[in-house]
mmCIF file with all atom_site columns, C-alpha atoms in Angstrom:
data_model
loop_
_atom_site.group_PDB
_atom_site.id
_atom_site.type_symbol
_atom_site.label_atom_id
_atom_site.label_alt_id
_atom_site.label_comp_id
_atom_site.label_asym_id
_atom_site.label_entity_id
_atom_site.label_seq_id
_atom_site.pdbx_PDB_ins_code
_atom_site.Cartn_x
_atom_site.Cartn_y
_atom_site.Cartn_z
_atom_site.occupancy
_atom_site.B_iso_or_equiv
_atom_site.pdbx_formal_charge
_atom_site.auth_seq_id
_atom_site.auth_comp_id
_atom_site.auth_asym_id
_atom_site.auth_atom_id
_atom_site.pdbx_PDB_model_num
ATOM 1   C CA . ALA Q 1 1   ? -6.380  -17.992 -28.219 1.00 0.00 ? 1   ALA Q CA 1
ATOM 2   C CA . GLU Q 1 2   ? -4.382  -20.028 -25.715 1.00 0.00 ? 2   GLU Q CA 1
ATOM 3   C CA . ILE Q 1 3   ? -4.228  -17.106 -23.205 1.00 0.00 ? 3   ILE Q CA 1
ATOM 4   C CA . LEU Q 1 4   ? -7.972  -16.379 -23.628 1.00 0.00 ? 4   LEU Q CA 1
ATOM 5   C CA . ARG Q 1 5   ? -8.801  -20.019 -22.827 1.00 0.00 ? 5   ARG Q CA 1
ATOM 6   C CA . GLU Q 1 6   ? -6.503  -19.997 -19.784 1.00 0.00 ? 6   GLU Q CA 1
ATOM 7   C CA . VAL Q 1 7   ? -8.044  -16.750 -18.621 1.00 0.00 ? 7   VAL Q CA 1
ATOM 8   C CA . GLU Q 1 8   ? -11.620 -18.076 -19.106 1.00 0.00 ? 8   GLU Q CA 1
ATOM 9   C CA . GLN Q 1 9   ? -10.842 -21.211 -17.040 1.00 0.00 ? 9   GLN Q CA 1
ATOM 10  C CA . PHE Q 1 10  ? -9.271  -19.013 -14.295 1.00 0.00 ? 10  PHE Q CA 1
ATOM 11  C CA . LEU Q 1 11  ? -12.433 -16.769 -14.174 1.00 0.00 ? 11  LEU Q CA 1
ATOM 12  C CA . TYR Q 1 12  ? -14.767 -19.809 -14.236 1.00 0.00 ? 12  TYR Q CA 1
ATOM 13  C CA . ARG Q 1 13  ? -12.856 -21.397 -11.363 1.00 0.00 ? 13  ARG Q CA 1
ATOM 14  C CA . GLU Q 1 14  ? -13.092 -18.155 -9.413  1.00 0.00 ? 14  GLU Q CA 1
ATOM 15  C CA . ALA Q 1 15  ? -16.812 -18.020 -9.850  1.00 0.00 ? 15  ALA Q CA 1
ATOM 16  C CA . ARG Q 1 16  ? -17.180 -21.636 -8.754  1.00 0.00 ? 16  ARG Q CA 1
ATOM 17  C CA . LEU Q 1 17  ? -15.148 -20.914 -5.575  1.00 0.00 ? 17  LEU Q CA 1
ATOM 18  C CA . LEU Q 1 18  ? -17.466 -17.997 -4.788  1.00 0.00 ? 18  LEU Q CA 1
ATOM 19  C CA . ASP Q 1 19  ? -20.552 -20.038 -5.488  1.00 0.00 ? 19  ASP Q CA 1
ATOM 20  C CA . GLU Q 1 20  ? -19.281 -22.823 -3.229  1.00 0.00 ? 20  GLU Q CA 1
ATOM 21  C CA . ARG Q 1 21  ? -18.433 -20.305 -0.529  1.00 0.00 ? 21  ARG Q CA 1
ATOM 22  C CA . ARG Q 1 22  ? -14.773 -21.281 -0.537  1.00 0.00 ? 22  ARG Q CA 1
ATOM 23  C CA . PHE Q 1 23  ? -13.769 -17.756 0.225   1.00 0.00 ? 23  PHE Q CA 1
ATOM 24  C CA . HIS Q 1 24  ? -10.304 -18.451 1.682   1.00 0.00 ? 24  HIS Q CA 1
ATOM 25  C CA . GLU Q 1 25  ? -9.315  -20.191 -1.525  1.00 0.00 ? 25  GLU Q CA 1
ATOM 26  C CA . TRP Q 1 26  ? -10.841 -17.316 -3.462  1.00 0.00 ? 26  TRP Q CA 1
ATOM 27  C CA . LEU Q 1 27  ? -8.801  -14.756 -1.579  1.00 0.00 ? 27  LEU Q CA 1
ATOM 28  C CA . GLU Q 1 28  ? -5.568  -16.553 -2.656  1.00 0.00 ? 28  GLU Q CA 1
ATOM 29  C CA . LEU Q 1 29  ? -6.444  -15.649 -6.310  1.00 0.00 ? 29  LEU Q CA 1
ATOM 30  C CA . PHE Q 1 30  ? -5.539  -11.974 -5.460  1.00 0.00 ? 30  PHE Q CA 1
ATOM 31  C CA . THR Q 1 31  ? -2.164  -10.249 -5.359  1.00 0.00 ? 31  THR Q CA 1
ATOM 32  C CA . ASP Q 1 32  ? -1.151  -8.645  -2.045  1.00 0.00 ? 32  ASP Q CA 1
ATOM 33  C CA . ASP Q 1 33  ? -1.544  -5.108  -3.590  1.00 0.00 ? 33  ASP Q CA 1
ATOM 34  C CA . VAL Q 1 34  ? -4.956  -5.725  -5.120  1.00 0.00 ? 34  VAL Q CA 1
ATOM 35  C CA . ARG Q 1 35  ? -7.505  -2.985  -5.375  1.00 0.00 ? 35  ARG Q CA 1
ATOM 36  C CA . TYR Q 1 36  ? -11.114 -4.444  -5.464  1.00 0.00 ? 36  TYR Q CA 1
ATOM 37  C CA . TRP Q 1 37  ? -13.258 -1.447  -6.447  1.00 0.00 ? 37  TRP Q CA 1
ATOM 38  C CA . MET Q 1 38  ? -16.960 -0.841  -7.241  1.00 0.00 ? 38  MET Q CA 1
ATOM 39  C CA . PRO Q 1 39  ? -17.596 2.844   -8.092  1.00 0.00 ? 39  PRO Q CA 1
ATOM 40  C CA . GLY Q 1 40  ? -21.061 4.343   -7.626  1.00 0.00 ? 40  GLY Q CA 1
ATOM 41  C CA . ARG Q 1 41  ? -23.194 5.080   -10.605 1.00 0.00 ? 41  ARG Q CA 1
ATOM 42  C CA . SER Q 1 42  ? -25.559 7.955   -11.301 1.00 0.00 ? 42  SER Q CA 1
ATOM 43  C CA . ASN Q 1 43  ? -27.793 9.057   -14.166 1.00 0.00 ? 43  ASN Q CA 1
ATOM 44  C CA . ARG Q 1 44  ? -26.466 12.115  -15.994 1.00 0.00 ? 44  ARG Q CA 1
ATOM 45  C CA . TYR Q 1 45  ? -27.905 14.276  -18.670 1.00 0.00 ? 45  TYR Q CA 1
ATOM 46  C CA . PRO Q 1 46  ? -25.581 14.657  -21.658 1.00 0.00 ? 46  PRO Q CA 1
ATOM 47  C CA . LYS Q 1 47  ? -24.670 18.189  -22.855 1.00 0.00 ? 47  LYS Q CA 1
ATOM 48  C CA . THR Q 1 48  ? -26.863 17.635  -25.948 1.00 0.00 ? 48  THR Q CA 1
ATOM 49  C CA . SER Q 1 49  ? -29.968 16.932  -23.762 1.00 0.00 ? 49  SER Q CA 1
ATOM 50  C CA . LYS Q 1 50  ? -32.928 19.254  -24.286 1.00 0.00 ? 50  LYS Q CA 1
ATOM 51  C CA . ALA Q 1 51  ? -34.536 18.004  -20.974 1.00 0.00 ? 51  ALA Q CA 1
ATOM 52  C CA . ILE Q 1 52  ? -32.363 20.181  -18.792 1.00 0.00 ? 52  ILE Q CA 1
ATOM 53  C CA . VAL Q 1 53  ? -30.262 23.280  -19.455 1.00 0.00 ? 53  VAL Q CA 1
ATOM 54  C CA . ILE Q 1 54  ? -27.479 24.455  -17.249 1.00 0.00 ? 54  ILE Q CA 1
ATOM 55  C CA . LEU Q 1 55  ? -26.454 28.003  -17.999 1.00 0.00 ? 55  LEU Q CA 1
ATOM 56  C CA . ASP Q 1 56  ? -22.842 27.287  -16.975 1.00 0.00 ? 56  ASP Q CA 1
ATOM 57  C CA . PRO Q 1 57  ? -21.449 24.611  -19.369 1.00 0.00 ? 57  PRO Q CA 1
ATOM 58  C CA . ASP Q 1 58  ? -18.575 23.919  -16.991 1.00 0.00 ? 58  ASP Q CA 1
ATOM 59  C CA . ARG Q 1 59  ? -21.063 22.411  -14.571 1.00 0.00 ? 59  ARG Q CA 1
ATOM 60  C CA . TYR Q 1 60  ? -21.991 19.562  -16.926 1.00 0.00 ? 60  TYR Q CA 1
ATOM 61  C CA . ASN Q 1 61  ? -20.609 16.213  -15.920 1.00 0.00 ? 61  ASN Q CA 1
ATOM 62  C CA . GLU Q 1 62  ? -21.337 13.423  -18.332 1.00 0.00 ? 62  GLU Q CA 1
ATOM 63  C CA . GLU Q 1 63  ? -19.308 10.722  -16.486 1.00 0.00 ? 63  GLU Q CA 1
ATOM 64  C CA . ASP Q 1 64  ? -21.772 8.432   -14.761 1.00 0.00 ? 64  ASP Q CA 1
ATOM 65  C CA . LEU Q 1 65  ? -19.206 6.618   -12.565 1.00 0.00 ? 65  LEU Q CA 1
ATOM 66  C CA . SER Q 1 66  ? -17.731 7.970   -9.363  1.00 0.00 ? 66  SER Q CA 1
ATOM 67  C CA . ARG Q 1 67  ? -14.028 8.887   -9.753  1.00 0.00 ? 67  ARG Q CA 1
ATOM 68  C CA . GLU Q 1 68  ? -11.291 6.962   -7.952  1.00 0.00 ? 68  GLU Q CA 1
ATOM 69  C CA . ASP Q 1 69  ? -10.988 9.604   -5.316  1.00 0.00 ? 69  ASP Q CA 1
ATOM 70  C CA . GLU Q 1 70  ? -14.697 9.691   -4.554  1.00 0.00 ? 70  GLU Q CA 1
ATOM 71  C CA . LEU Q 1 71  ? -16.958 7.500   -2.503  1.00 0.00 ? 71  LEU Q CA 1
ATOM 72  C CA . ALA Q 1 72  ? -17.491 4.045   -3.885  1.00 0.00 ? 72  ALA Q CA 1
ATOM 73  C CA . ILE Q 1 73  ? -19.769 1.173   -2.989  1.00 0.00 ? 73  ILE Q CA 1
ATOM 74  C CA . LEU Q 1 74  ? -16.760 -1.014  -2.434  1.00 0.00 ? 74  LEU Q CA 1
ATOM 75  C CA . ASP Q 1 75  ? -13.148 -0.001  -2.156  1.00 0.00 ? 75  ASP Q CA 1
ATOM 76  C CA . GLU Q 1 76  ? -11.255 -2.920  -0.777  1.00 0.00 ? 76  GLU Q CA 1
ATOM 77  C CA . THR Q 1 77  ? -7.734  -4.352  -0.360  1.00 0.00 ? 77  THR Q CA 1
ATOM 78  C CA . LYS Q 1 78  ? -6.671  -7.943  0.145   1.00 0.00 ? 78  LYS Q CA 1
ATOM 79  C CA . GLU Q 1 79  ? -6.547  -7.158  3.884   1.00 0.00 ? 79  GLU Q CA 1
ATOM 80  C CA . THR Q 1 80  ? -10.131 -5.782  4.043   1.00 0.00 ? 80  THR Q CA 1
ATOM 81  C CA . LEU Q 1 81  ? -11.404 -8.689  1.954   1.00 0.00 ? 81  LEU Q CA 1
ATOM 82  C CA . GLY Q 1 82  ? -9.703  -11.069 4.332   1.00 0.00 ? 82  GLY Q CA 1
ATOM 83  C CA . ARG Q 1 83  ? -11.447 -9.253  7.220   1.00 0.00 ? 83  ARG Q CA 1
ATOM 84  C CA . ARG Q 1 84  ? -14.832 -9.701  5.593   1.00 0.00 ? 84  ARG Q CA 1
ATOM 85  C CA . ILE Q 1 85  ? -14.130 -13.381 5.082   1.00 0.00 ? 85  ILE Q CA 1
ATOM 86  C CA . ALA Q 1 86  ? -12.946 -13.736 8.687   1.00 0.00 ? 86  ALA Q CA 1
ATOM 87  C CA . ARG Q 1 87  ? -16.144 -12.104 9.882   1.00 0.00 ? 87  ARG Q CA 1
ATOM 88  C CA . LEU Q 1 88  ? -18.161 -14.646 7.924   1.00 0.00 ? 88  LEU Q CA 1
ATOM 89  C CA . ASP Q 1 89  ? -16.253 -17.372 9.747   1.00 0.00 ? 89  ASP Q CA 1
ATOM 90  C CA . THR Q 1 90  ? -17.363 -15.984 13.173  1.00 0.00 ? 90  THR Q CA 1
ATOM 91  C CA . GLY Q 1 91  ? -21.125 -16.731 12.681  1.00 0.00 ? 91  GLY Q CA 1
ATOM 92  C CA . MET Q 1 92  ? -21.782 -13.124 13.697  1.00 0.00 ? 92  MET Q CA 1
ATOM 93  C CA . ALA Q 1 93  ? -22.300 -11.686 10.266  1.00 0.00 ? 93  ALA Q CA 1
ATOM 94  C CA . TRP Q 1 94  ? -26.028 -11.181 10.484  1.00 0.00 ? 94  TRP Q CA 1
ATOM 95  C CA . ALA Q 1 95  ? -26.351 -10.052 6.895   1.00 0.00 ? 95  ALA Q CA 1
ATOM 96  C CA . GLU Q 1 96  ? -25.190 -13.600 5.942   1.00 0.00 ? 96  GLU Q CA 1
ATOM 97  C CA . ASP Q 1 97  ? -27.036 -15.576 8.438   1.00 0.00 ? 97  ASP Q CA 1
ATOM 98  C CA . PRO Q 1 98  ? -28.483 -17.680 6.901   1.00 0.00 ? 98  PRO Q CA 1
ATOM 99  C CA . PRO Q 1 99  ? -25.856 -17.498 4.166   1.00 0.00 ? 99  PRO Q CA 1
ATOM 100 C CA . SER Q 1 100 ? -26.542 -16.312 0.649   1.00 0.00 ? 100 SER Q CA 1
ATOM 101 C CA . ARG Q 1 101 ? -26.573 -18.709 -2.196  1.00 0.00 ? 101 ARG Q CA 1
ATOM 102 C CA . THR Q 1 102 ? -24.969 -17.213 -5.330  1.00 0.00 ? 102 THR Q CA 1
ATOM 103 C CA . ARG Q 1 103 ? -24.549 -18.083 -8.984  1.00 0.00 ? 103 ARG Q CA 1
ATOM 104 C CA . HIS Q 1 104 ? -21.923 -16.066 -10.934 1.00 0.00 ? 104 HIS Q CA 1
ATOM 105 C CA . MET Q 1 105 ? -22.172 -16.056 -14.637 1.00 0.00 ? 105 MET Q CA 1
ATOM 106 C CA . LEU Q 1 106 ? -19.591 -14.527 -16.906 1.00 0.00 ? 106 LEU Q CA 1
ATOM 107 C CA . SER Q 1 107 ? -19.682 -13.827 -20.620 1.00 0.00 ? 107 SER Q CA 1
ATOM 108 C CA . ASN Q 1 108 ? -18.041 -11.682 -23.329 1.00 0.00 ? 108 ASN Q CA 1
ATOM 109 C CA . ILE Q 1 109 ? -14.563 -12.240 -21.936 1.00 0.00 ? 109 ILE Q CA 1
ATOM 110 C CA . GLU Q 1 110 ? -11.853 -10.236 -23.751 1.00 0.00 ? 110 GLU Q CA 1
ATOM 111 C CA . VAL Q 1 111 ? -8.190  -10.153 -23.137 1.00 0.00 ? 111 VAL Q CA 1
ATOM 112 C CA . GLU Q 1 112 ? -5.659  -7.510  -24.205 1.00 0.00 ? 112 GLU Q CA 1
ATOM 113 C CA . PRO Q 1 113 ? -2.034  -6.706  -23.245 1.00 0.00 ? 113 PRO Q CA 1
ATOM 114 C CA . GLY Q 1 114 ? -1.466  -4.970  -19.959 1.00 0.00 ? 114 GLY Q CA 1
ATOM 115 C CA . ASP Q 1 115 ? 0.783   -2.107  -18.951 1.00 0.00 ? 115 ASP Q CA 1
ATOM 116 C CA . THR Q 1 116 ? 3.632   -4.464  -18.047 1.00 0.00 ? 116 THR Q CA 1
ATOM 117 C CA . ALA Q 1 117 ? 4.947   -7.696  -19.612 1.00 0.00 ? 117 ALA Q CA 1
ATOM 118 C CA . THR Q 1 118 ? 3.479   -9.744  -16.666 1.00 0.00 ? 118 THR Q CA 1
ATOM 119 C CA . GLU Q 1 119 ? 0.090   -8.221  -16.674 1.00 0.00 ? 119 GLU Q CA 1
ATOM 120 C CA . ILE Q 1 120 ? -3.005  -8.466  -19.006 1.00 0.00 ? 120 ILE Q CA 1
ATOM 121 C CA . LYS Q 1 121 ? -6.271  -6.636  -19.028 1.00 0.00 ? 121 LYS Q CA 1
ATOM 122 C CA . VAL Q 1 122 ? -9.473  -8.676  -18.931 1.00 0.00 ? 122 VAL Q CA 1
ATOM 123 C CA . TYR Q 1 123 ? -12.993 -7.445  -19.646 1.00 0.00 ? 123 TYR Q CA 1
ATOM 124 C CA . ALA Q 1 124 ? -16.060 -9.475  -18.865 1.00 0.00 ? 124 ALA Q CA 1
ATOM 125 C CA . ASN Q 1 125 ? -19.761 -9.086  -18.467 1.00 0.00 ? 125 ASN Q CA 1
ATOM 126 C CA . PHE Q 1 126 ? -21.340 -10.653 -15.411 1.00 0.00 ? 126 PHE Q CA 1
ATOM 127 C CA . MET Q 1 127 ? -24.667 -11.484 -13.733 1.00 0.00 ? 127 MET Q CA 1
ATOM 128 C CA . VAL Q 1 128 ? -24.742 -12.538 -10.132 1.00 0.00 ? 128 VAL Q CA 1
ATOM 129 C CA . TYR Q 1 129 ? -27.959 -14.114 -8.791  1.00 0.00 ? 129 TYR Q CA 1
ATOM 130 C CA . ARG Q 1 130 ? -28.234 -14.112 -5.018  1.00 0.00 ? 130 ARG Q CA 1
ATOM 131 C CA . SER Q 1 131 ? -30.924 -15.847 -2.937  1.00 0.00 ? 131 SER Q CA 1
ATOM 132 C CA . ARG Q 1 132 ? -31.096 -15.791 0.872   1.00 0.00 ? 132 ARG Q CA 1
ATOM 133 C CA . ALA Q 1 133 ? -33.558 -16.874 3.491   1.00 0.00 ? 133 ALA Q CA 1
ATOM 134 C CA . GLU Q 1 134 ? -37.037 -17.659 2.194   1.00 0.00 ? 134 GLU Q CA 1
ATOM 135 C CA . THR Q 1 135 ? -37.796 -14.736 -0.194  1.00 0.00 ? 135 THR Q CA 1
ATOM 136 C CA . GLU Q 1 136 ? -34.796 -12.595 -0.722  1.00 0.00 ? 136 GLU Q CA 1
ATOM 137 C CA . GLN Q 1 137 ? -33.572 -12.555 -4.349  1.00 0.00 ? 137 GLN Q CA 1
ATOM 138 C CA . ASP Q 1 138 ? -31.234 -10.069 -5.942  1.00 0.00 ? 138 ASP Q CA 1
ATOM 139 C CA . PHE Q 1 139 ? -29.669 -9.724  -9.390  1.00 0.00 ? 139 PHE Q CA 1
ATOM 140 C CA . TYR Q 1 140 ? -26.437 -7.856  -9.987  1.00 0.00 ? 140 TYR Q CA 1
ATOM 141 C CA . VAL Q 1 141 ? -25.652 -7.123  -13.642 1.00 0.00 ? 141 VAL Q CA 1
ATOM 142 C CA . GLY Q 1 142 ? -22.700 -5.273  -15.026 1.00 0.00 ? 142 GLY Q CA 1
ATOM 143 C CA . ALA Q 1 143 ? -19.100 -5.453  -16.310 1.00 0.00 ? 143 ALA Q CA 1
ATOM 144 C CA . ARG Q 1 144 ? -15.798 -6.249  -14.670 1.00 0.00 ? 144 ARG Q CA 1
ATOM 145 C CA . GLN Q 1 145 ? -12.401 -4.772  -15.673 1.00 0.00 ? 145 GLN Q CA 1
ATOM 146 C CA . ASP Q 1 146 ? -9.599  -6.876  -14.250 1.00 0.00 ? 146 ASP Q CA 1
ATOM 147 C CA . VAL Q 1 147 ? -5.835  -6.653  -14.341 1.00 0.00 ? 147 VAL Q CA 1
ATOM 148 C CA . LEU Q 1 148 ? -4.349  -10.215 -14.039 1.00 0.00 ? 148 LEU Q CA 1
ATOM 149 C CA . ARG Q 1 149 ? -0.680  -10.504 -13.112 1.00 0.00 ? 149 ARG Q CA 1
ATOM 150 C CA . HIS Q 1 150 ? 1.433   -13.600 -13.695 1.00 0.00 ? 150 HIS Q CA 1
ATOM 151 C CA . VAL Q 1 151 ? 2.962   -14.505 -10.351 1.00 0.00 ? 151 VAL Q CA 1
ATOM 152 C CA . ASP Q 1 152 ? 4.986   -17.607 -9.737  1.00 0.00 ? 152 ASP Q CA 1
ATOM 153 C CA . GLY Q 1 153 ? 3.559   -19.328 -12.808 1.00 0.00 ? 153 GLY Q CA 1
ATOM 154 C CA . ALA Q 1 154 ? -0.123  -18.550 -12.004 1.00 0.00 ? 154 ALA Q CA 1
ATOM 155 C CA . TRP Q 1 155 ? -2.587  -15.701 -12.718 1.00 0.00 ? 155 TRP Q CA 1
ATOM 156 C CA . LYS Q 1 156 ? -3.522  -13.469 -9.821  1.00 0.00 ? 156 LYS Q CA 1
ATOM 157 C CA . ILE Q 1 157 ? -6.065  -10.648 -9.761  1.00 0.00 ? 157 ILE Q CA 1
ATOM 158 C CA . ALA Q 1 158 ? -4.133  -7.410  -9.266  1.00 0.00 ? 158 ALA Q CA 1
ATOM 159 C CA . ARG Q 1 159 ? -7.031  -5.060  -9.751  1.00 0.00 ? 159 ARG Q CA 1
ATOM 160 C CA . ARG Q 1 160 ? -10.825 -5.468  -10.190 1.00 0.00 ? 160 ARG Q CA 1
ATOM 161 C CA . THR Q 1 161 ? -13.232 -2.755  -11.145 1.00 0.00 ? 161 THR Q CA 1
ATOM 162 C CA . ILE Q 1 162 ? -16.874 -3.759  -10.867 1.00 0.00 ? 162 ILE Q CA 1
ATOM 163 C CA . ILE Q 1 163 ? -19.303 -1.679  -12.826 1.00 0.00 ? 163 ILE Q CA 1
ATOM 164 C CA . LEU Q 1 164 ? -22.937 -2.239  -12.017 1.00 0.00 ? 164 LEU Q CA 1
ATOM 165 C CA . ASP Q 1 165 ? -25.596 -1.299  -14.569 1.00 0.00 ? 165 ASP Q CA 1
ATOM 166 C CA . GLN Q 1 166 ? -27.938 -0.400  -11.681 1.00 0.00 ? 166 GLN Q CA 1
ATOM 167 C CA . THR Q 1 167 ? -27.825 3.131   -10.363 1.00 0.00 ? 167 THR Q CA 1
ATOM 168 C CA . VAL Q 1 168 ? -29.996 2.096   -7.344  1.00 0.00 ? 168 VAL Q CA 1
ATOM 169 C CA . LEU Q 1 169 ? -29.271 -1.105  -5.479  1.00 0.00 ? 169 LEU Q CA 1
ATOM 170 C CA . LEU Q 1 170 ? -32.482 -2.703  -4.301  1.00 0.00 ? 170 LEU Q CA 1
ATOM 171 C CA . ALA Q 1 171 ? -30.649 -5.402  -2.258  1.00 0.00 ? 171 ALA Q CA 1
ATOM 172 C CA . LYS Q 1 172 ? -30.697 -4.965  1.521   1.00 0.00 ? 172 LYS Q CA 1
ATOM 173 C CA . ASN Q 1 173 ? -26.898 -5.217  1.650   1.00 0.00 ? 173 ASN Q CA 1
ATOM 174 C CA . VAL Q 1 174 ? -23.843 -5.860  -0.498  1.00 0.00 ? 174 VAL Q CA 1
ATOM 175 C CA . SER Q 1 175 ? -22.417 -8.735  1.571   1.00 0.00 ? 175 SER Q CA 1
ATOM 176 C CA . ILE Q 1 176 ? -21.453 -10.958 -1.434  1.00 0.00 ? 176 ILE Q CA 1
ATOM 177 C CA . PHE Q 1 177 ? -18.298 -10.868 -3.525  1.00 0.00 ? 177 PHE Q CA 1
ATOM 178 C CA . PHE Q 1 178 ? -18.174 -10.199 -7.298  1.00 0.00 ? 178 PHE Q CA 1
#
């Protein structure tokens, strides 16, 4: 229960840093070897579907997320996240001029042991509301799967997988952070 509360407070602080556009502080919450990954999602027919029949059963693919070696919506490292933040600092990031306003909401936070003694796995559902300019509004809804690593007495994000419920993004860009 104590670790759960500690992790919740860590994630809530992270959300506040993003909503307050404190991106440099947010970036410090990541390990140097982080992978920040958002796979693509597609609609698939299950093998039991009567709506479509494929004669070759080996062609069925029920997995609706792209694999780790396939194209993703985001596939970032700490370095590339840092470059995105540095670009925002230049005033030349047109997709964020004027800047987006975001509100990150997290729920259903679960914690379980990780693969090493210094890591834990964290699961959470999220909703991110984004408004920009006069009329742009976007909602991103999904789940996050994080690996948090204890480094120098503090939690750091060592891996983040962002799974959107949407298969088609209606937003004009994906210039915000999750």
